[in-house]
Amino acid sequence: MTVSRKNRIGTKESVFGHIWWVAPLFVGPILIVYTVLFMFPFLQGVYYSCTDWTAIAPTYKFLGLQNFKEMFTLDDYFINSLNRTFFIALINVIFTNILAMLFAVALTTSFRYNNAWRAAIFLPNVISMVVSGFIWKFMFSEILPKLGELSGIAFLTKGWLSDPNIVIYSIVIISVWWGLGYIMTIYIAGLQGIDSAIIEAADIDGCTAWQSFFKIKLPSMLPIVAVGIFLNISGSLKIFDTIYSLTAGGPGKASEVAMLNIYREAFVYNRMGYGNAKAVVLTIIIVIITLVQMKITSGKVDEK
Amino acid sequence: MKNRKTGVLITGILMGVVALLWMIPIYFMTINTFKPLKEVIFSTAAFPRSFYFGNIVEVWKNANYFGLLVNSVIITACSIGAIVLLASMSGYHLSRTGGRISAIILSYLILTLIIPFQAIMIPLVKTMRDLAMTNTRWGLVLVYIAFGSPMAIFLYQGYIKSIPRSMEESAVLDGAGPLQTYFSIIFPLLTPMTSTVIILQSLFIWNDFLLPLITLQSEGKKTIPLGIAGKFFGQYAFKWNLGITSMLLASLPMLLLYAFMQRFIIGGVMKGAVKG
């Protein structure tokens, strides 16, 4: 999506091209701030991931790839947290995107309260994730069991946060609740962008709602669906705030995700170099997914 | 035709049920804010017998709520102001000059969309410490500028292409300099994109937790999500009445803003998605 922009940049000179201070003034400040606070720490981090740097010891030494070897051979907690993160991301992406698409289609009918429903479903997005975690901690530990007692539905009295096998699904519930509105909104924008003449023509030709969705709407929305899925995957792989406030990784380590493991390694156990090596691994995974996604999207856009 | 109408009605009602489901946590948070501790514990799901304001008063005083609110407002407003100004200026310049150098700068900035925050989180704290930026509000603002600007630059850069060059050419003929041309002609034309940028960035900055968590230590500088979360882990751990009240107070500014600007905010997200 972004690569194709390059060709669109005009080649004409700016009207102020001859004034020497224009470029430094307009572009300079951002480049400086960005380089110092983004690029520099990033490159530094790649280097640190090959050292035994801690926050406490005054010096550190170069270890080569030893941190990475330790991570994959000795650190079961990290590998488990990584697997857990993938699992949460996968289930979350499936549920969020299917439901978001379903809701988006259902909310682009002519029903008069659709905008109100859309607003309600988007609402969690304006609440911070750390607060959402707390709200749901209250829901899972106080409200749902109480509702279960009152109604006699045994399902609701499950150990939502105390059972290591269930806690993962509790996290998915929050992720879907929090993130669905945003994705749904993007899909609604996509559906509204489809030329209505095409859909009307299909209607006249006797296309069922089902056919018109799978044959017309969905194919023309593929680039937007790719964006939605990508946002959702990268968001889920970075999940941190919600779990920090919901379970802090517990019970035991049952809900410790990769980001929580990295955060603790670096800021609680102070093994900054090793923590950063883990962060580099997570980054590589996210970068690969991003590049695949960009490739797919730009391919789809070019076809059009 | 009649069939279709009933279809629309049934879908509409079903979606109403979904919308209600989505509001359940907000509902229970709100009603429990107005109950004393005993009532929260013994009749959690019930509507409050009478409206009790003790929790709100206590959290307001105890959590230094007003101070947190001021910090959040200052940090969000300064970051967004700077992002809008700097990103629109560079987006404008990069869009108008074209050529190799601009393309390289754009690809350089695009890296923020690919490299996740976690990759730089740990060394960032060190860099900030070296520059005496940790535990300061301005330090946090600068980091938000670095993180938020690239996305804004892309949105602006794409939008500016739709503005004809003749606009600034006529200004130049009238003798206006670059800054004057930019501020009096170009910037006002960018307003639709500026509102999208403000909406997307404020959702992110106001609610951000991890960055304040690793850079702000002193109580007096914390933002709402950080200050409230800290209280909850400490003093309010088993006091659900205070915990849930602080959650409501933490969300209230954004919920109020959302109540009044709901269409505008969702519209901003839609526009950002289609352009991005």
XYZ file of C-alpha atoms in Angstrom:
580
model
C 0.000 0.000 0.000
C 2.852 2.302 0.773
C 5.297 1.176 -1.846
C 3.065 2.191 -4.703
C 3.044 5.737 -3.350
C 6.599 6.201 -4.437
C 5.745 6.369 -8.127
C 3.038 8.864 -7.483
C 5.375 11.502 -6.034
C 5.583 14.288 -8.581
C 8.903 15.182 -10.102
C 8.204 18.879 -10.420
C 10.237 21.179 -8.190
C 8.640 22.962 -5.259
C 7.930 26.641 -5.833
C 10.379 27.327 -3.018
C 13.046 24.895 -4.201
C 15.577 27.677 -4.682
C 15.455 28.907 -1.062
C 18.104 26.968 0.855
C 16.491 27.017 4.322
C 13.088 25.700 3.291
C 13.914 21.981 3.259
C 15.798 21.982 6.614
C 13.032 23.980 8.274
C 10.117 21.919 6.950
C 11.583 18.426 7.170
C 14.557 18.825 9.537
C 12.896 18.820 12.984
C 11.029 15.569 12.361
C 14.101 13.868 10.954
C 16.179 14.834 13.992
C 13.587 13.746 16.572
C 12.877 10.551 14.660
C 16.529 9.643 14.217
C 17.478 10.299 17.847
C 14.434 8.695 19.476
C 13.590 5.941 17.020
C 16.361 4.903 14.659
C 19.237 5.332 17.092
C 17.629 3.274 19.916
C 16.614 0.646 17.378
C 20.161 0.149 16.088
C 21.522 0.318 19.622
C 19.032 -2.352 20.637
C 20.153 -4.711 17.910
C 23.703 -4.348 19.213
C 22.685 -4.749 22.880
C 20.881 -7.963 22.066
C 24.309 -9.494 21.522
C 25.663 -8.342 24.891
C 25.167 -9.140 28.569
C 24.168 -5.547 29.329
C 22.304 -5.081 32.627
C 20.997 -1.904 34.170
C 23.174 -2.432 37.230
C 26.655 -3.472 36.094
C 28.740 -0.572 34.773
C 30.217 -2.533 31.844
C 29.016 -5.172 29.449
C 30.644 -7.498 27.007
C 29.869 -8.762 23.548
C 28.423 -12.279 23.491
C 27.642 -12.843 19.835
C 24.551 -14.974 19.412
C 24.689 -16.540 22.862
C 21.538 -14.732 24.078
C 19.585 -16.197 21.192
C 20.934 -19.652 21.903
C 19.918 -19.364 25.556
C 16.458 -18.192 24.595
C 15.723 -21.130 22.336
C 17.410 -23.875 24.360
C 17.063 -22.940 28.038
C 14.269 -20.417 28.363
C 11.043 -22.420 28.351
C 9.118 -19.519 29.857
C 9.889 -17.352 26.847
C 9.142 -20.037 24.272
C 5.868 -20.821 26.039
C 4.955 -17.157 26.194
C 5.680 -16.866 22.485
C 3.487 -19.861 21.652
C 0.760 -18.505 23.890
C 0.946 -15.144 22.125
C 0.563 -16.808 18.717
C -2.368 -18.843 19.966
C -4.150 -15.768 21.365
C -3.405 -13.808 18.192
C -4.726 -16.583 15.961
C -8.027 -17.078 17.793
C -8.464 -13.349 18.259
C -7.875 -12.626 14.571
C -10.333 -15.290 13.454
C -13.118 -14.196 15.792
C -12.574 -10.462 15.476
C -12.419 -10.386 11.697
C -15.305 -12.733 10.991
C -17.545 -10.968 13.489
C -16.365 -7.531 12.357
C -17.248 -8.356 8.761
C -20.599 -9.838 9.771
C -21.453 -6.775 11.875
C -20.223 -4.409 9.170
C -22.554 -5.995 6.612
C -25.424 -6.011 9.130
C -24.855 -2.339 9.927
C -24.812 -1.093 6.333
C -28.523 -1.819 5.845
C -31.092 0.963 5.894
C -32.065 0.347 9.553
C -32.454 3.690 11.315
C -30.502 2.912 14.510
C -27.455 1.446 12.786
C -25.296 4.438 13.672
C -26.175 4.072 17.342
C -25.264 0.362 17.332
C -22.021 1.140 15.541
C -21.195 3.765 18.171
C -21.836 1.276 20.995
C -19.616 -1.400 19.459
C -16.814 1.081 18.760
C -16.956 2.504 22.293
C -14.370 0.220 24.003
C -11.755 1.706 21.685
C -11.817 5.037 23.495
C -11.087 3.312 26.809
C -7.433 2.512 27.441
C -6.509 -1.152 27.306
C -5.090 -1.158 30.814
C -8.423 0.138 32.124
C -10.293 -2.413 29.994
C -8.268 -5.135 31.690
C -9.383 -3.889 35.100
C -13.020 -3.553 34.069
C -12.982 -7.140 32.845
C -11.170 -8.333 35.940
C -14.217 -7.034 37.783
C -16.551 -8.666 35.256
C -14.828 -12.040 35.422
C -14.273 -12.219 39.165
C -17.427 -10.525 40.492
C -20.145 -9.990 37.918
C -20.180 -13.167 35.814
C -20.099 -15.594 38.787
C -22.856 -13.587 40.449
C -24.961 -13.589 37.287
C -24.320 -17.320 37.021
C -25.598 -17.897 40.566
C -28.672 -15.760 39.972
C -29.586 -17.359 36.654
C -28.365 -20.872 37.363
C -26.158 -20.912 34.255
C -23.163 -22.904 35.456
C -21.069 -21.779 32.491
C -20.790 -18.260 33.893
C -19.286 -19.374 37.212
C -16.184 -20.854 35.558
C -12.787 -19.879 36.897
C -12.356 -17.238 34.225
C -9.118 -15.935 35.673
C -8.059 -18.725 38.015
C -8.167 -21.720 35.671
C -4.963 -21.870 33.574
C -6.851 -23.477 30.676
C -9.601 -20.881 30.565
C -7.695 -17.674 31.213
C -6.423 -17.582 27.607
C -10.005 -17.501 26.321
C -10.908 -14.786 28.813
C -8.127 -12.715 27.258
C -9.518 -13.397 23.792
C -12.956 -12.202 24.954
C -11.471 -8.879 26.058
C -9.411 -8.531 22.878
C -12.466 -9.096 20.708
C -14.566 -6.735 22.833
C -11.913 -4.015 22.701
C -10.643 -4.342 19.156
C -13.652 -5.370 17.087
C -15.152 -1.883 16.800
C -12.100 -0.463 15.071
C -11.846 -3.267 12.518
C -15.606 -3.184 11.953
C -15.425 0.562 11.294
C -12.724 0.007 8.690
C -14.880 -2.668 7.032
C -17.917 -0.399 7.054
C -15.804 2.255 5.320
C -14.828 -0.383 2.758
C -18.393 -1.548 2.164
C -19.598 2.018 1.721
C -16.816 2.615 -0.777
C -18.164 -0.052 -3.148
C -19.958 1.439 -6.113
C -23.646 0.975 -5.278
C -24.540 0.754 -8.979
C -22.774 -2.623 -9.195
C -24.724 -4.019 -6.248
C -28.011 -2.674 -7.587
C -27.303 -4.241 -10.971
C -26.629 -7.565 -9.264
C -29.873 -7.208 -7.311
C -31.821 -6.688 -10.508
C -30.162 -9.742 -12.020
C -31.575 -11.745 -9.121
C -28.422 -12.073 -7.043
C -29.154 -13.256 -3.487
C -27.694 -11.343 -0.527
C -25.351 -14.271 -0.002
C -24.089 -14.191 -3.590
C -23.730 -10.447 -3.646
C -21.569 -10.630 -0.522
C -19.241 -13.414 -1.646
C -19.098 -12.583 -5.345
C -19.051 -8.784 -5.267
C -18.532 -7.163 -1.875
C -15.870 -9.433 -0.413
C -13.596 -9.576 -3.500
C -13.624 -5.801 -3.923
C -12.829 -5.377 -0.222
C -9.828 -7.706 -0.097
C -7.215 -4.937 0.269
C -9.142 -3.494 3.209
C -9.612 -6.915 4.756
C -5.850 -7.396 4.491
C -5.310 -4.108 6.352
C -7.818 -5.149 9.037
C -6.216 -8.541 9.538
C -2.745 -7.042 9.635
C -3.668 -4.398 12.226
C -5.288 -7.118 14.264
C -2.358 -9.555 14.064
C 0.306 -7.020 14.908
C -1.852 -5.638 17.718
C -2.395 -9.120 19.166
C 1.282 -10.033 18.991
C 2.097 -6.901 21.004
C -0.617 -7.505 23.607
C 0.557 -6.217 26.974
C -1.592 -3.614 28.783
C -4.703 -5.772 29.077
C -2.863 -8.712 30.572
C -0.757 -6.509 32.817
C -3.912 -5.317 34.546
C -6.097 -8.419 34.133
C -3.901 -11.236 35.449
C -0.313 -9.936 35.503
C 0.498 -13.170 33.650
C -1.137 -15.498 36.163
C -2.267 -17.889 37.449
C 1.364 -18.973 37.636
C 2.615 -18.175 34.154
C -0.561 -19.354 32.428
C -1.264 -16.031 30.740
C 2.238 -14.624 30.413
C 2.542 -13.340 26.837
C 5.759 -12.471 25.001
C 5.641 -8.755 25.747
C 5.111 -9.345 29.450
C 8.020 -11.782 29.501
C 10.245 -9.223 27.717
C 9.114 -6.385 29.985
C 9.924 -8.405 33.099
C 13.269 -9.608 31.777
C 14.364 -6.047 31.102
C 12.698 -3.918 33.750
C 12.149 -6.340 36.646
C 15.131 -8.721 36.368
C 17.236 -5.990 34.747
C 18.725 -8.250 32.060
C 18.431 -5.539 29.416
C 20.650 -7.183 26.797
C 18.892 -10.522 27.024
C 15.478 -8.852 27.149
C 16.342 -6.956 24.017
C 17.402 -10.141 22.258
C 13.892 -11.457 22.921
C 12.436 -8.192 21.647
C 14.495 -8.573 18.464
C 13.046 -12.045 17.902
C 9.498 -10.740 18.370
C 10.333 -7.861 16.028
C 11.610 -10.172 13.311
C 8.381 -12.166 13.513
C 6.249 -9.019 13.283
C 8.364 -7.613 10.433
C 7.999 -10.822 8.429
C 4.231 -10.755 8.884
C 4.145 -7.061 7.938
C 6.173 -7.593 4.765
C 4.036 -10.540 3.681
C 0.950 -8.428 4.331
C 2.319 -5.443 2.383
C 3.214 -7.708 -0.506
C -0.279 -9.192 -0.597
C -1.958 -5.798 -0.345
C 0.133 -4.058 -2.976
C -0.339 -7.061 -5.265
C -4.095 -6.809 -4.839
C -4.103 -3.062 -5.445
C -2.017 -3.374 -8.610
C -4.384 -5.965 -10.029
C -7.267 -3.540 -9.861
C -39.679 -6.223 -1.367
C -41.615 -6.928 1.828
C -39.279 -9.804 2.518
C -36.294 -7.473 2.347
C -37.892 -5.034 4.785
C -38.436 -7.698 7.443
C -34.857 -8.823 6.842
C -33.573 -5.314 7.562
C -35.745 -5.081 10.667
C -34.599 -8.421 12.083
C -30.924 -7.636 11.406
C -31.391 -4.243 13.018
C -32.905 -5.739 16.155
C -30.231 -8.451 16.374
C -27.515 -5.816 16.078
C -29.268 -3.887 18.858
C -28.848 -6.938 21.075
C -25.154 -7.111 20.107
C -24.752 -3.402 20.926
C -26.329 -3.981 24.351
C -23.982 -6.934 24.968
C -21.062 -4.671 24.152
C -22.187 -2.122 26.743
C -22.556 -4.635 29.601
C -19.108 -4.021 31.163
C -19.639 -0.256 30.988
C -23.056 -0.662 32.608
C -21.752 -2.701 35.535
C -18.796 -0.393 36.009
C -21.099 2.610 36.151
C -23.686 1.212 38.563
C -21.069 -0.113 40.973
C -19.418 3.282 41.169
C -22.430 4.499 43.107
C -22.483 1.738 45.735
C -20.616 1.464 49.048
C -18.181 -1.476 49.382
C -20.632 -3.791 51.137
C -23.236 -3.394 48.452
C -20.613 -3.887 45.708
C -19.628 -7.208 47.230
C -23.019 -8.596 48.194
C -25.237 -7.315 45.411
C -22.808 -6.670 42.603
C -25.213 -7.164 39.747
C -28.117 -5.200 41.213
C -28.983 -1.606 40.502
C -27.799 0.647 43.387
C -30.372 1.081 46.177
C -29.474 4.734 46.451
C -26.811 6.780 44.741
C -23.692 6.927 46.890
C -20.974 9.441 45.968
C -18.414 8.513 48.631
C -16.267 6.469 46.206
C -15.954 9.288 43.722
C -14.998 11.771 46.441
C -12.406 9.405 47.870
C -10.795 8.500 44.541
C -10.795 12.123 43.430
C -8.787 13.128 46.531
C -6.730 10.006 47.027
C -5.560 9.361 43.476
C -4.792 13.023 42.779
C -7.246 12.639 39.931
C -7.165 16.271 38.924
C -3.367 16.268 38.742
C -3.380 13.147 36.551
C -5.990 14.709 34.308
C -3.894 17.861 33.876
C -0.809 15.775 33.010
C -2.719 13.715 30.461
C -4.179 16.837 28.870
C -0.803 18.600 28.703
C 1.043 15.598 27.285
C -1.646 14.734 24.729
C -2.224 18.332 23.624
C 1.475 19.193 23.256
C 2.260 15.971 21.395
C -0.631 16.365 19.000
C 0.015 20.069 18.435
C 3.621 19.331 17.546
C 2.744 16.314 15.401
C 0.180 18.300 13.415
C 2.559 21.209 12.859
C 5.727 19.251 12.068
C 4.111 16.410 10.139
C 2.017 18.688 7.955
C 5.048 20.850 7.153
C 7.233 17.920 6.210
C 4.368 16.130 4.468
C 3.848 19.269 2.410
C 7.489 19.649 1.535
C 8.023 15.964 0.717
C 4.900 15.893 -1.402
C 5.894 18.981 -3.395
C 9.588 18.304 -3.979
C 9.369 14.700 -5.129
C 12.518 13.170 -6.557
C 15.015 10.740 -5.081
C 15.791 12.377 -1.765
C 12.145 12.715 -0.794
C 11.511 9.082 -1.683
C 14.457 8.014 0.482
C 13.266 10.124 3.416
C 9.777 8.648 3.101
C 11.074 5.086 3.084
C 13.231 5.933 6.088
C 10.173 7.183 7.975
C 8.084 4.213 6.839
C 10.210 2.000 9.062
C 8.079 3.035 12.073
C 5.156 1.250 10.516
C 7.212 -1.927 10.313
C 9.451 -1.886 13.383
C 7.285 -2.377 16.466
C 7.728 -0.355 19.621
C 9.069 -3.326 21.558
C 12.208 -3.385 19.423
C 13.313 -0.018 20.725
C 11.636 0.104 24.117
C 14.619 -1.013 26.187
C 17.400 1.092 24.580
C 14.968 4.016 24.318
C 14.905 4.262 28.102
C 18.701 4.410 28.097
C 18.811 7.053 25.370
C 16.236 9.087 27.233
C 18.205 8.772 30.459
C 21.379 9.933 28.682
C 19.495 12.980 27.427
C 17.898 13.630 30.856
C 14.472 12.986 29.344
C 13.163 10.253 31.630
C 10.616 11.289 34.205
C 9.832 14.492 32.326
C 6.683 15.379 30.471
C 8.547 17.027 27.588
C 10.646 13.889 27.107
C 7.503 11.826 26.709
C 6.096 14.412 24.289
C 9.229 14.181 22.120
C 8.943 10.394 21.983
C 5.306 10.645 20.939
C 6.353 13.063 18.191
C 8.930 10.566 16.941
C 6.387 7.707 16.974
C 3.300 9.502 15.791
C 4.652 11.739 13.047
C 5.503 9.222 10.317
C 1.903 7.997 10.032
C 0.683 11.611 10.023
C 3.255 12.544 7.366
C 1.925 9.817 5.069
C -1.644 10.926 5.532
C -0.726 14.570 4.863
C 1.602 13.775 2.010
C -1.122 11.828 0.214
C -3.728 14.497 0.872
C -1.573 17.396 -0.315
C -1.336 15.861 -3.783
C -5.014 16.654 -4.257
C -4.307 20.360 -3.660
C -3.385 22.128 -6.920
C -0.002 23.835 -7.107
C -1.622 26.954 -8.518
C -2.708 27.765 -4.954
C 0.810 28.463 -3.776
C 2.047 29.763 -7.117
C -0.418 32.629 -6.967
C 0.633 33.350 -3.378
C 4.251 33.542 -4.489
C 3.322 35.947 -7.264
C 1.748 38.125 -4.576
C 5.130 38.161 -2.838
C 4.476 35.712 0.015
C 7.436 33.790 1.494
C 7.459 30.027 2.187
C 6.223 30.259 5.789
C 3.534 32.774 5.009
C 2.345 30.716 2.050
C 2.288 27.596 4.137
C 0.422 29.009 7.118
C -2.058 31.199 5.307
C -2.781 29.081 2.206
C -1.816 25.425 2.645
C -2.419 24.672 6.316
C -6.073 25.817 6.334
C -6.739 23.567 3.321
C -5.464 20.574 5.279
C -8.138 20.853 7.988
C -10.017 17.647 7.059
C -6.816 15.621 7.277
C -5.735 17.467 10.418
C -8.901 16.377 12.201
C -8.268 12.751 11.215
C -4.694 12.991 12.486
C -5.848 14.537 15.766
C -8.436 11.800 16.324
C -6.151 8.867 15.522
C -3.258 10.254 17.559
C -5.315 11.221 20.598
C -6.846 7.741 20.834
C -3.304 6.399 20.903
C -1.534 8.967 23.107
C -4.232 9.561 25.713
C -4.676 5.838 26.353
C -1.037 4.791 26.068
C 0.249 2.885 29.066
C 3.562 1.162 28.363
C 5.603 4.236 27.482
C 4.558 6.264 30.551
C 5.106 3.103 32.611
C 8.767 2.833 31.650
C 9.588 6.545 31.566
C 7.610 8.320 34.295
C 8.360 7.534 37.920
C 7.273 10.442 40.098
C 3.629 10.550 41.138
C 3.257 14.172 40.136
C 4.001 13.486 36.484
C 1.922 10.384 35.800
C -0.836 10.236 33.206
C -4.342 8.947 33.905
C -3.892 5.310 32.772
C -0.596 4.994 34.643
C -1.643 6.817 37.825
C -4.926 4.949 38.129
C -3.378 1.562 37.377
C -0.691 2.091 40.001
C -3.290 2.925 42.630
C -5.288 -0.115 41.737
C -2.398 -2.494 42.270
C -1.510 -0.875 45.573
C -4.115 0.620 47.824
C -7.247 -0.450 45.983
C -6.293 -4.084 45.392
C -9.222 -5.531 47.339
C -11.422 -2.485 47.466
C -13.568 -3.079 44.418
C -15.707 -0.028 45.092
C -12.701 2.291 44.798
C -11.104 0.272 42.016
C -14.149 0.320 39.797
C -14.774 3.994 40.545
C -11.262 4.872 39.479
C -11.824 2.934 36.248
C -14.893 5.016 35.523
C -13.087 8.256 36.347
C -10.138 7.184 34.182
C -12.395 6.548 31.186
C -14.712 9.496 31.761
C -12.854 12.224 29.809
C -12.701 10.077 26.672
C -16.247 8.754 27.143
C -17.580 12.309 27.395
C -15.633 13.401 24.356
C -16.931 10.348 22.526
C -20.512 11.054 23.548
C -20.360 14.464 21.889
C -18.106 13.706 18.935
C -18.979 10.077 18.195
C -19.762 10.627 14.507
C -16.682 12.744 14.070
C -14.361 10.227 15.764
C -15.676 7.217 13.837
C -15.537 9.298 10.645
C -11.871 10.050 11.355
C -11.062 6.371 11.790
C -12.860 5.560 8.525
C -10.980 8.221 6.593
C -7.645 7.184 8.082
C -8.307 3.562 7.095
C -9.220 4.285 3.504
C -6.215 6.560 2.989
C -3.755 4.409 4.923
